[in-house]
């Protein structure tokens, strides 16, 4: 029912910046949070950052101080500003929405992850 569309990925040199966007549409319900996940080749998908009610944010230790998650007020749109990018940030990035305590995608019976948006950090 919910459609999630990521965009903004690309190829960037180490130290560069990218801004990812995610738009969630198709649901009449208000989300309690939104977040970004990423998966590098051969690695398990992991949580990068979340933003919840009250604009509270959480970040993975590996991106603290470099990434900033934000949400467009009154809209189901979330951004991930990525600065000081490192090669280890290379991954496919996905967004997700949280309803109550449950993620829409990130659960055993969740919706498919789709294609995400590719971020490649390389010199």
PDB file of C-alpha atoms in Angstrom:
ATOM      1  CA  UNK A   1       0.000   0.000   0.000  1.00  0.00           C
ATOM      2  CA  UNK A   2       2.856   2.368   0.772  1.00  0.00           C
ATOM      3  CA  UNK A   3       5.172   3.355  -2.024  1.00  0.00           C
ATOM      4  CA  UNK A   4       8.703   4.372  -1.150  1.00  0.00           C
ATOM      5  CA  UNK A   5      10.888   6.122  -3.687  1.00  0.00           C
ATOM      6  CA  UNK A   6      14.547   6.818  -3.026  1.00  0.00           C
ATOM      7  CA  UNK A   7      16.671   9.145  -5.108  1.00  0.00           C
ATOM      8  CA  UNK A   8      19.858  11.169  -5.001  1.00  0.00           C
ATOM      9  CA  UNK A   9      22.541   8.511  -5.088  1.00  0.00           C
ATOM     10  CA  UNK A  10      25.556   8.637  -7.313  1.00  0.00           C
ATOM     11  CA  UNK A  11      29.304   8.435  -7.616  1.00  0.00           C
ATOM     12  CA  UNK A  12      31.313  10.773  -5.412  1.00  0.00           C
ATOM     13  CA  UNK A  13      34.931  11.127  -4.323  1.00  0.00           C
ATOM     14  CA  UNK A  14      35.971  10.570  -0.714  1.00  0.00           C
ATOM     15  CA  UNK A  15      35.226  13.690   1.297  1.00  0.00           C
ATOM     16  CA  UNK A  16      32.376  14.646  -0.975  1.00  0.00           C
ATOM     17  CA  UNK A  17      28.692  15.037  -0.248  1.00  0.00           C
ATOM     18  CA  UNK A  18      25.378  13.684  -1.409  1.00  0.00           C
ATOM     19  CA  UNK A  19      21.808  14.303  -0.394  1.00  0.00           C
ATOM     20  CA  UNK A  20      19.371  11.435  -0.572  1.00  0.00           C
ATOM     21  CA  UNK A  21      15.620  11.873  -0.691  1.00  0.00           C
ATOM     22  CA  UNK A  22      12.771   9.520   0.037  1.00  0.00           C
ATOM     23  CA  UNK A  23       9.103  10.075  -0.573  1.00  0.00           C
ATOM     24  CA  UNK A  24       6.471   7.849   0.988  1.00  0.00           C
ATOM     25  CA  UNK A  25       3.050   7.876  -0.586  1.00  0.00           C
ATOM     26  CA  UNK A  26      -0.150   5.898  -0.803  1.00  0.00           C
ATOM     27  CA  UNK A  27      -1.004   5.509   2.865  1.00  0.00           C
ATOM     28  CA  UNK A  28      -3.663   7.450   4.757  1.00  0.00           C
ATOM     29  CA  UNK A  29      -1.941   6.744   8.056  1.00  0.00           C
ATOM     30  CA  UNK A  30       0.550   9.034   9.711  1.00  0.00           C
ATOM     31  CA  UNK A  31       3.985   7.554  10.205  1.00  0.00           C
ATOM     32  CA  UNK A  32       5.670   7.737  13.575  1.00  0.00           C
ATOM     33  CA  UNK A  33       9.086   7.705  12.017  1.00  0.00           C
ATOM     34  CA  UNK A  34      11.171   7.348   8.923  1.00  0.00           C
ATOM     35  CA  UNK A  35      14.618   5.992   8.415  1.00  0.00           C
ATOM     36  CA  UNK A  36      17.454   5.038   6.147  1.00  0.00           C
ATOM     37  CA  UNK A  37      19.063   1.642   5.775  1.00  0.00           C
ATOM     38  CA  UNK A  38      21.993   0.583   3.663  1.00  0.00           C
ATOM     39  CA  UNK A  39      23.492  -2.619   2.361  1.00  0.00           C
ATOM     40  CA  UNK A  40      26.995  -2.994   1.020  1.00  0.00           C
ATOM     41  CA  UNK A  41      27.970  -5.911  -1.231  1.00  0.00           C
ATOM     42  CA  UNK A  42      28.305  -9.064   0.831  1.00  0.00           C
ATOM     43  CA  UNK A  43      27.113  -7.305   3.965  1.00  0.00           C
ATOM     44  CA  UNK A  44      23.929  -7.402   5.961  1.00  0.00           C
ATOM     45  CA  UNK A  45      21.495  -4.546   5.646  1.00  0.00           C
ATOM     46  CA  UNK A  46      21.797  -2.140   8.552  1.00  0.00           C
ATOM     47  CA  UNK A  47      20.132   0.912   9.984  1.00  0.00           C
ATOM     48  CA  UNK A  48      21.823   4.224   9.217  1.00  0.00           C
ATOM     49  CA  UNK A  49      19.587   6.873  10.721  1.00  0.00           C
ATOM     50  CA  UNK A  50      16.070   7.450  11.965  1.00  0.00           C
ATOM     51  CA  UNK A  51      13.876  10.420  12.684  1.00  0.00           C
ATOM     52  CA  UNK A  52      10.762  10.101  14.797  1.00  0.00           C
ATOM     53  CA  UNK A  53       8.016  12.188  16.352  1.00  0.00           C
ATOM     54  CA  UNK A  54       9.408  15.339  17.898  1.00  0.00           C
ATOM     55  CA  UNK A  55      12.260  15.407  15.388  1.00  0.00           C
ATOM     56  CA  UNK A  56      14.304  13.067  17.538  1.00  0.00           C
ATOM     57  CA  UNK A  57      17.090  11.464  15.586  1.00  0.00           C
ATOM     58  CA  UNK A  58      19.373   8.486  15.939  1.00  0.00           C
ATOM     59  CA  UNK A  59      22.439   7.533  13.960  1.00  0.00           C
ATOM     60  CA  UNK A  60      24.666   4.560  13.533  1.00  0.00           C
ATOM     61  CA  UNK A  61      28.027   5.173  15.176  1.00  0.00           C
ATOM     62  CA  UNK A  62      29.764   4.941  11.823  1.00  0.00           C
ATOM     63  CA  UNK A  63      27.959   8.005  10.445  1.00  0.00           C
ATOM     64  CA  UNK A  64      27.594  10.252  13.491  1.00  0.00           C
ATOM     65  CA  UNK A  65      28.853  13.744  12.812  1.00  0.00           C
ATOM     66  CA  UNK A  66      28.818  13.209   9.066  1.00  0.00           C
ATOM     67  CA  UNK A  67      25.224  12.354   8.162  1.00  0.00           C
ATOM     68  CA  UNK A  68      22.102  14.317   8.987  1.00  0.00           C
ATOM     69  CA  UNK A  69      18.584  12.983   8.671  1.00  0.00           C
ATOM     70  CA  UNK A  70      15.710  15.412   8.360  1.00  0.00           C
ATOM     71  CA  UNK A  71      12.041  15.353   7.526  1.00  0.00           C
ATOM     72  CA  UNK A  72       9.985  17.822   5.583  1.00  0.00           C
ATOM     73  CA  UNK A  73       7.349  19.144   7.984  1.00  0.00           C
ATOM     74  CA  UNK A  74       3.846  17.847   7.371  1.00  0.00           C
ATOM     75  CA  UNK A  75       5.091  15.654   4.542  1.00  0.00           C
ATOM     76  CA  UNK A  76       6.152  12.039   4.324  1.00  0.00           C
ATOM     77  CA  UNK A  77       9.504  12.992   2.910  1.00  0.00           C
ATOM     78  CA  UNK A  78      12.839  12.277   4.498  1.00  0.00           C
ATOM     79  CA  UNK A  79      16.334  13.379   3.536  1.00  0.00           C
ATOM     80  CA  UNK A  80      19.783  12.127   4.315  1.00  0.00           C
ATOM     81  CA  UNK A  81      22.527  14.705   3.966  1.00  0.00           C
ATOM     82  CA  UNK A  82      25.805  12.846   3.715  1.00  0.00           C
ATOM     83  CA  UNK A  83      29.020  14.785   4.178  1.00  0.00           C
ATOM     84  CA  UNK A  84      32.642  13.713   4.433  1.00  0.00           C
ATOM     85  CA  UNK A  85      31.820  10.533   2.601  1.00  0.00           C
ATOM     86  CA  UNK A  86      34.135   7.568   2.958  1.00  0.00           C
ATOM     87  CA  UNK A  87      34.631   4.507   0.750  1.00  0.00           C
ATOM     88  CA  UNK A  88      32.994   2.386   3.439  1.00  0.00           C
ATOM     89  CA  UNK A  89      29.792   4.356   2.899  1.00  0.00           C
ATOM     90  CA  UNK A  90      29.454   2.672  -0.484  1.00  0.00           C
ATOM     91  CA  UNK A  91      26.165   0.793  -0.444  1.00  0.00           C
ATOM     92  CA  UNK A  92      22.646   0.687  -1.725  1.00  0.00           C
ATOM     93  CA  UNK A  93      20.561   2.985   0.426  1.00  0.00           C
ATOM     94  CA  UNK A  94      16.932   2.333   1.222  1.00  0.00           C
ATOM     95  CA  UNK A  95      14.319   4.261   3.125  1.00  0.00           C
ATOM     96  CA  UNK A  96      11.561   2.920   5.307  1.00  0.00           C
ATOM     97  CA  UNK A  97       8.662   4.194   7.341  1.00  0.00           C
ATOM     98  CA  UNK A  98       7.660   3.287  10.847  1.00  0.00           C
ATOM     99  CA  UNK A  99       4.097   2.801  11.981  1.00  0.00           C
ATOM    100  CA  UNK A 100       3.982   2.581  15.715  1.00  0.00           C
ATOM    101  CA  UNK A 101       6.884   0.311  16.565  1.00  0.00           C
ATOM    102  CA  UNK A 102       6.915  -1.590  13.281  1.00  0.00           C
ATOM    103  CA  UNK A 103       8.835  -0.879  10.115  1.00  0.00           C
ATOM    104  CA  UNK A 104       7.038  -1.244   6.810  1.00  0.00           C
ATOM    105  CA  UNK A 105       9.927  -2.975   5.052  1.00  0.00           C
ATOM    106  CA  UNK A 106      12.292  -3.996   7.828  1.00  0.00           C
ATOM    107  CA  UNK A 107      10.420  -6.971   9.242  1.00  0.00           C
ATOM    108  CA  UNK A 108      10.244 -10.672   8.341  1.00  0.00           C
ATOM    109  CA  UNK A 109       6.950 -10.251   6.479  1.00  0.00           C
ATOM    110  CA  UNK A 110       7.589  -6.715   5.340  1.00  0.00           C
ATOM    111  CA  UNK A 111       7.258  -5.195   1.931  1.00  0.00           C
ATOM    112  CA  UNK A 112       9.995  -5.646  -0.640  1.00  0.00           C
ATOM    113  CA  UNK A 113      12.983  -3.337  -0.472  1.00  0.00           C
ATOM    114  CA  UNK A 114      12.996  -2.485  -4.147  1.00  0.00           C
ATOM    115  CA  UNK A 115      16.085  -1.119  -5.841  1.00  0.00           C
ATOM    116  CA  UNK A 116      17.064   1.652  -3.454  1.00  0.00           C
ATOM    117  CA  UNK A 117      19.574   4.227  -4.587  1.00  0.00           C
ATOM    118  CA  UNK A 118      23.232   3.415  -5.159  1.00  0.00           C
ATOM    119  CA  UNK A 119      25.920   5.433  -3.417  1.00  0.00           C
ATOM    120  CA  UNK A 120      29.485   4.834  -4.527  1.00  0.00           C
ATOM    121  CA  UNK A 121      32.394   6.603  -2.848  1.00  0.00           C
ATOM    122  CA  UNK A 122      35.619   6.129  -4.745  1.00  0.00           C
ATOM    123  CA  UNK A 123      38.623   8.051  -5.993  1.00  0.00           C
TER     124      UNK A 123
END
